[in-house]
Short mmCIF file of C-alpha atoms in Angstrom, two decimals:
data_model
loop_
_atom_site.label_atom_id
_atom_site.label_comp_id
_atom_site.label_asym_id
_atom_site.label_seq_id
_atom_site.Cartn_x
_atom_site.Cartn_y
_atom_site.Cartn_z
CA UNK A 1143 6.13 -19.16 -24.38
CA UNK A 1144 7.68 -15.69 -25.48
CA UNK A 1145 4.59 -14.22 -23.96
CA UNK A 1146 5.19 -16.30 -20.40
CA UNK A 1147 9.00 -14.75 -20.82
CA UNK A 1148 7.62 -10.95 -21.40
CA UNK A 1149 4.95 -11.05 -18.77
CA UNK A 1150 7.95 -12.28 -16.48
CA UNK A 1151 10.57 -9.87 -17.30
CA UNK A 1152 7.61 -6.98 -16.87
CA UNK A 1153 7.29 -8.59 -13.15
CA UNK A 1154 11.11 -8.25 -12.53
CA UNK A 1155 11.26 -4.87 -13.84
CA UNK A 1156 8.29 -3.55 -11.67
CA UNK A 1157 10.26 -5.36 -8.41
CA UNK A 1158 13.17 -3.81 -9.44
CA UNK A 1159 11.57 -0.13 -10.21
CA UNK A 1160 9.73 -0.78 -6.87
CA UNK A 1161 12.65 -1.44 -5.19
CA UNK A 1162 14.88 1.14 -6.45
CA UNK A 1163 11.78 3.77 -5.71
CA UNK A 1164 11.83 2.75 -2.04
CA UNK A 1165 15.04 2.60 -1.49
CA UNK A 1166 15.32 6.17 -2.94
CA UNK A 1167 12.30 7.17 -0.62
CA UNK A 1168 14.36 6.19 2.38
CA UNK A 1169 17.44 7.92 1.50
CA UNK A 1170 15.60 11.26 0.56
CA UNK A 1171 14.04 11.23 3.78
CA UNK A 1172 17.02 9.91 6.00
CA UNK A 1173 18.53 13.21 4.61
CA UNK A 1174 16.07 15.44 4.93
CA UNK A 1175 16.06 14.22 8.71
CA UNK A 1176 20.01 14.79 9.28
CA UNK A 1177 19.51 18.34 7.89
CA UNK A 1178 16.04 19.49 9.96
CA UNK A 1179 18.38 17.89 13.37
CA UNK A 1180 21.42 19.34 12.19
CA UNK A 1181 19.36 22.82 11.79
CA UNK A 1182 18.21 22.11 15.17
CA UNK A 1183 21.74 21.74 16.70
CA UNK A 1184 22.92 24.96 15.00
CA UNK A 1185 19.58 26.78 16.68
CA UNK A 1186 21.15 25.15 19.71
CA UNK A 1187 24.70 26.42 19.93
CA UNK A 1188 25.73 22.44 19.47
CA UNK A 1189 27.90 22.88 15.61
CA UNK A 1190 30.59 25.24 14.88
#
């Protein structure tokens, strides 16, 4: 059964991991997008 357990908390771990990696992914790039349009609005006249 401790074998069962291990091979289950591995599963929950990757989920998690996998999770946490996409979640990271999305945030990363949700940034890098607010900086390339806030670049553009500077370009633009459209910030102080």
């Amino acid at each position: 059964m401790t074998g069962r357990s291990l091979s289950d908390s591995r599963k929950w771990l990757s989920r998690v991991g996998w999770l946490i990696l996409i979640w990271a992914a999305s945030v990363a790039a949700l940034g890098a997008f607010a900086l390339v349009l806030r670049a553009i609005m500077s370009v633009a006249g459209m910030t102080v």
